[in-house]
Amino acid sequence: MARYICTVRSPSTYAREYTVTTSSAYKAAQDFGRGEGGEAVEIVRPRSGRVVSAAMWSAEDRRYYRVY
């Protein structure tokens, strides 16, 4: 099973990293996100550092959107 690094960044809290098996930032955001304004969730390949997918929280709609 492939492993990825999930990074959750927010303007109001420190960045947090998790090891995950999914390449979907949207799925990871559901598990690890806090729903803070401006929050971004990225899934990165550990060896290359390449961003596989990303999601952001929308404070207006109160949900995550896939952005990459």
mmCIF file of the C-alpha atoms, coordinates in Angstrom:
data_MODEL
# 
_entry.id   MODEL 
# 
loop_
_atom_site.group_PDB 
_atom_site.id 
_atom_site.type_symbol 
_atom_site.label_atom_id 
_atom_site.label_alt_id 
_atom_site.label_comp_id 
_atom_site.label_asym_id 
_atom_site.label_entity_id 
_atom_site.label_seq_id 
_atom_site.pdbx_PDB_ins_code 
_atom_site.Cartn_x 
_atom_site.Cartn_y 
_atom_site.Cartn_z 
_atom_site.occupancy 
_atom_site.B_iso_or_equiv 
_atom_site.pdbx_formal_charge 
_atom_site.auth_seq_id 
_atom_site.auth_comp_id 
_atom_site.auth_asym_id 
_atom_site.auth_atom_id 
_atom_site.pdbx_PDB_model_num 
ATOM 1  C CA . MET A 1 1  ? 0.000   0.000  0.000  1.00 0.00 ? 1  MET A CA 1 
ATOM 2  C CA . ALA A 1 2  ? 1.378   3.393  -0.969 1.00 0.00 ? 2  ALA A CA 1 
ATOM 3  C CA . ARG A 1 3  ? 2.011   5.897  1.806  1.00 0.00 ? 3  ARG A CA 1 
ATOM 4  C CA . TYR A 1 4  ? 1.735   9.662  1.471  1.00 0.00 ? 4  TYR A CA 1 
ATOM 5  C CA . ILE A 1 5  ? 2.346   12.685 3.685  1.00 0.00 ? 5  ILE A CA 1 
ATOM 6  C CA . CYS A 1 6  ? -0.724  14.775 4.501  1.00 0.00 ? 6  CYS A CA 1 
ATOM 7  C CA . THR A 1 7  ? 0.004   18.376 5.523  1.00 0.00 ? 7  THR A CA 1 
ATOM 8  C CA . VAL A 1 8  ? -2.747  20.489 7.072  1.00 0.00 ? 8  VAL A CA 1 
ATOM 9  C CA . ARG A 1 9  ? -1.974  24.241 7.117  1.00 0.00 ? 9  ARG A CA 1 
ATOM 10 C CA . SER A 1 10 ? -4.036  27.036 8.592  1.00 0.00 ? 10 SER A CA 1 
ATOM 11 C CA . PRO A 1 11 ? -3.356  30.729 9.266  1.00 0.00 ? 11 PRO A CA 1 
ATOM 12 C CA . SER A 1 12 ? -4.460  30.326 12.897 1.00 0.00 ? 12 SER A CA 1 
ATOM 13 C CA . THR A 1 13 ? -2.621  27.078 13.841 1.00 0.00 ? 13 THR A CA 1 
ATOM 14 C CA . TYR A 1 14 ? 0.708   25.399 13.202 1.00 0.00 ? 14 TYR A CA 1 
ATOM 15 C CA . ALA A 1 15 ? 1.062   23.035 10.242 1.00 0.00 ? 15 ALA A CA 1 
ATOM 16 C CA . ARG A 1 16 ? 0.431   19.380 11.081 1.00 0.00 ? 16 ARG A CA 1 
ATOM 17 C CA . GLU A 1 17 ? 1.675   16.315 9.180  1.00 0.00 ? 17 GLU A CA 1 
ATOM 18 C CA . TYR A 1 18 ? 0.187   12.831 9.048  1.00 0.00 ? 18 TYR A CA 1 
ATOM 19 C CA . THR A 1 19 ? 1.149   9.644  7.221  1.00 0.00 ? 19 THR A CA 1 
ATOM 20 C CA . VAL A 1 20 ? -1.826  8.433  5.174  1.00 0.00 ? 20 VAL A CA 1 
ATOM 21 C CA . THR A 1 21 ? -2.579  5.726  2.628  1.00 0.00 ? 21 THR A CA 1 
ATOM 22 C CA . THR A 1 22 ? -5.016  7.759  0.520  1.00 0.00 ? 22 THR A CA 1 
ATOM 23 C CA . SER A 1 23 ? -3.960  10.099 -2.263 1.00 0.00 ? 23 SER A CA 1 
ATOM 24 C CA . SER A 1 24 ? -7.182  12.109 -1.891 1.00 0.00 ? 24 SER A CA 1 
ATOM 25 C CA . ALA A 1 25 ? -6.763  15.417 -0.059 1.00 0.00 ? 25 ALA A CA 1 
ATOM 26 C CA . TYR A 1 26 ? -10.536 15.671 0.238  1.00 0.00 ? 26 TYR A CA 1 
ATOM 27 C CA . LYS A 1 27 ? -10.728 12.358 2.128  1.00 0.00 ? 27 LYS A CA 1 
ATOM 28 C CA . ALA A 1 28 ? -7.804  13.310 4.364  1.00 0.00 ? 28 ALA A CA 1 
ATOM 29 C CA . ALA A 1 29 ? -9.420  16.694 5.083  1.00 0.00 ? 29 ALA A CA 1 
ATOM 30 C CA . GLN A 1 30 ? -12.525 14.918 6.318  1.00 0.00 ? 30 GLN A CA 1 
ATOM 31 C CA . ASP A 1 31 ? -10.392 12.933 8.786  1.00 0.00 ? 31 ASP A CA 1 
ATOM 32 C CA . PHE A 1 32 ? -7.755  15.456 9.889  1.00 0.00 ? 32 PHE A CA 1 
ATOM 33 C CA . GLY A 1 33 ? -9.062  18.918 8.999  1.00 0.00 ? 33 GLY A CA 1 
ATOM 34 C CA . ARG A 1 34 ? -10.408 21.334 11.587 1.00 0.00 ? 34 ARG A CA 1 
ATOM 35 C CA . GLY A 1 35 ? -12.595 23.447 9.332  1.00 0.00 ? 35 GLY A CA 1 
ATOM 36 C CA . GLU A 1 36 ? -10.709 26.676 9.972  1.00 0.00 ? 36 GLU A CA 1 
ATOM 37 C CA . GLY A 1 37 ? -10.845 29.630 7.598  1.00 0.00 ? 37 GLY A CA 1 
ATOM 38 C CA . GLY A 1 38 ? -8.052  29.511 5.019  1.00 0.00 ? 38 GLY A CA 1 
ATOM 39 C CA . GLU A 1 39 ? -7.136  25.917 5.863  1.00 0.00 ? 39 GLU A CA 1 
ATOM 40 C CA . ALA A 1 40 ? -5.357  23.944 3.143  1.00 0.00 ? 40 ALA A CA 1 
ATOM 41 C CA . VAL A 1 41 ? -4.756  20.188 3.023  1.00 0.00 ? 41 VAL A CA 1 
ATOM 42 C CA . GLU A 1 42 ? -2.072  18.748 0.710  1.00 0.00 ? 42 GLU A CA 1 
ATOM 43 C CA . ILE A 1 43 ? -1.116  15.175 -0.092 1.00 0.00 ? 43 ILE A CA 1 
ATOM 44 C CA . VAL A 1 44 ? 2.559   14.830 -1.001 1.00 0.00 ? 44 VAL A CA 1 
ATOM 45 C CA . ARG A 1 45 ? 4.691   11.921 -2.194 1.00 0.00 ? 45 ARG A CA 1 
ATOM 46 C CA . PRO A 1 46 ? 7.341   11.365 0.490  1.00 0.00 ? 46 PRO A CA 1 
ATOM 47 C CA . ARG A 1 47 ? 10.363  10.783 -1.746 1.00 0.00 ? 47 ARG A CA 1 
ATOM 48 C CA . SER A 1 48 ? 9.807   13.350 -4.463 1.00 0.00 ? 48 SER A CA 1 
ATOM 49 C CA . GLY A 1 49 ? 7.879   15.962 -2.469 1.00 0.00 ? 49 GLY A CA 1 
ATOM 50 C CA . ARG A 1 50 ? 5.435   16.266 -5.365 1.00 0.00 ? 50 ARG A CA 1 
ATOM 51 C CA . VAL A 1 51 ? 1.918   17.431 -4.478 1.00 0.00 ? 51 VAL A CA 1 
ATOM 52 C CA . VAL A 1 52 ? -0.578  14.753 -5.537 1.00 0.00 ? 52 VAL A CA 1 
ATOM 53 C CA . SER A 1 53 ? -3.788  16.558 -4.508 1.00 0.00 ? 53 SER A CA 1 
ATOM 54 C CA . ALA A 1 54 ? -4.985  19.511 -2.441 1.00 0.00 ? 54 ALA A CA 1 
ATOM 55 C CA . ALA A 1 55 ? -8.193  20.705 -0.792 1.00 0.00 ? 55 ALA A CA 1 
ATOM 56 C CA . MET A 1 56 ? -9.201  23.962 0.891  1.00 0.00 ? 56 MET A CA 1 
ATOM 57 C CA . TRP A 1 57 ? -11.852 24.889 3.431  1.00 0.00 ? 57 TRP A CA 1 
ATOM 58 C CA . SER A 1 58 ? -14.530 27.380 2.380  1.00 0.00 ? 58 SER A CA 1 
ATOM 59 C CA . ALA A 1 59 ? -15.825 29.355 5.366  1.00 0.00 ? 59 ALA A CA 1 
ATOM 60 C CA . GLU A 1 60 ? -18.819 30.581 3.361  1.00 0.00 ? 60 GLU A CA 1 
ATOM 61 C CA . ASP A 1 61 ? -19.989 27.119 2.287  1.00 0.00 ? 61 ASP A CA 1 
ATOM 62 C CA . ARG A 1 62 ? -18.619 25.368 5.400  1.00 0.00 ? 62 ARG A CA 1 
ATOM 63 C CA . ARG A 1 63 ? -17.073 22.494 3.434  1.00 0.00 ? 63 ARG A CA 1 
ATOM 64 C CA . TYR A 1 64 ? -13.860 21.378 1.720  1.00 0.00 ? 64 TYR A CA 1 
ATOM 65 C CA . TYR A 1 65 ? -13.249 21.808 -1.990 1.00 0.00 ? 65 TYR A CA 1 
ATOM 66 C CA . ARG A 1 66 ? -10.734 19.907 -4.061 1.00 0.00 ? 66 ARG A CA 1 
ATOM 67 C CA . VAL A 1 67 ? -8.400  22.424 -5.693 1.00 0.00 ? 67 VAL A CA 1 
ATOM 68 C CA . TYR A 1 68 ? -5.774  20.154 -7.270 1.00 0.00 ? 68 TYR A CA 1 
# 
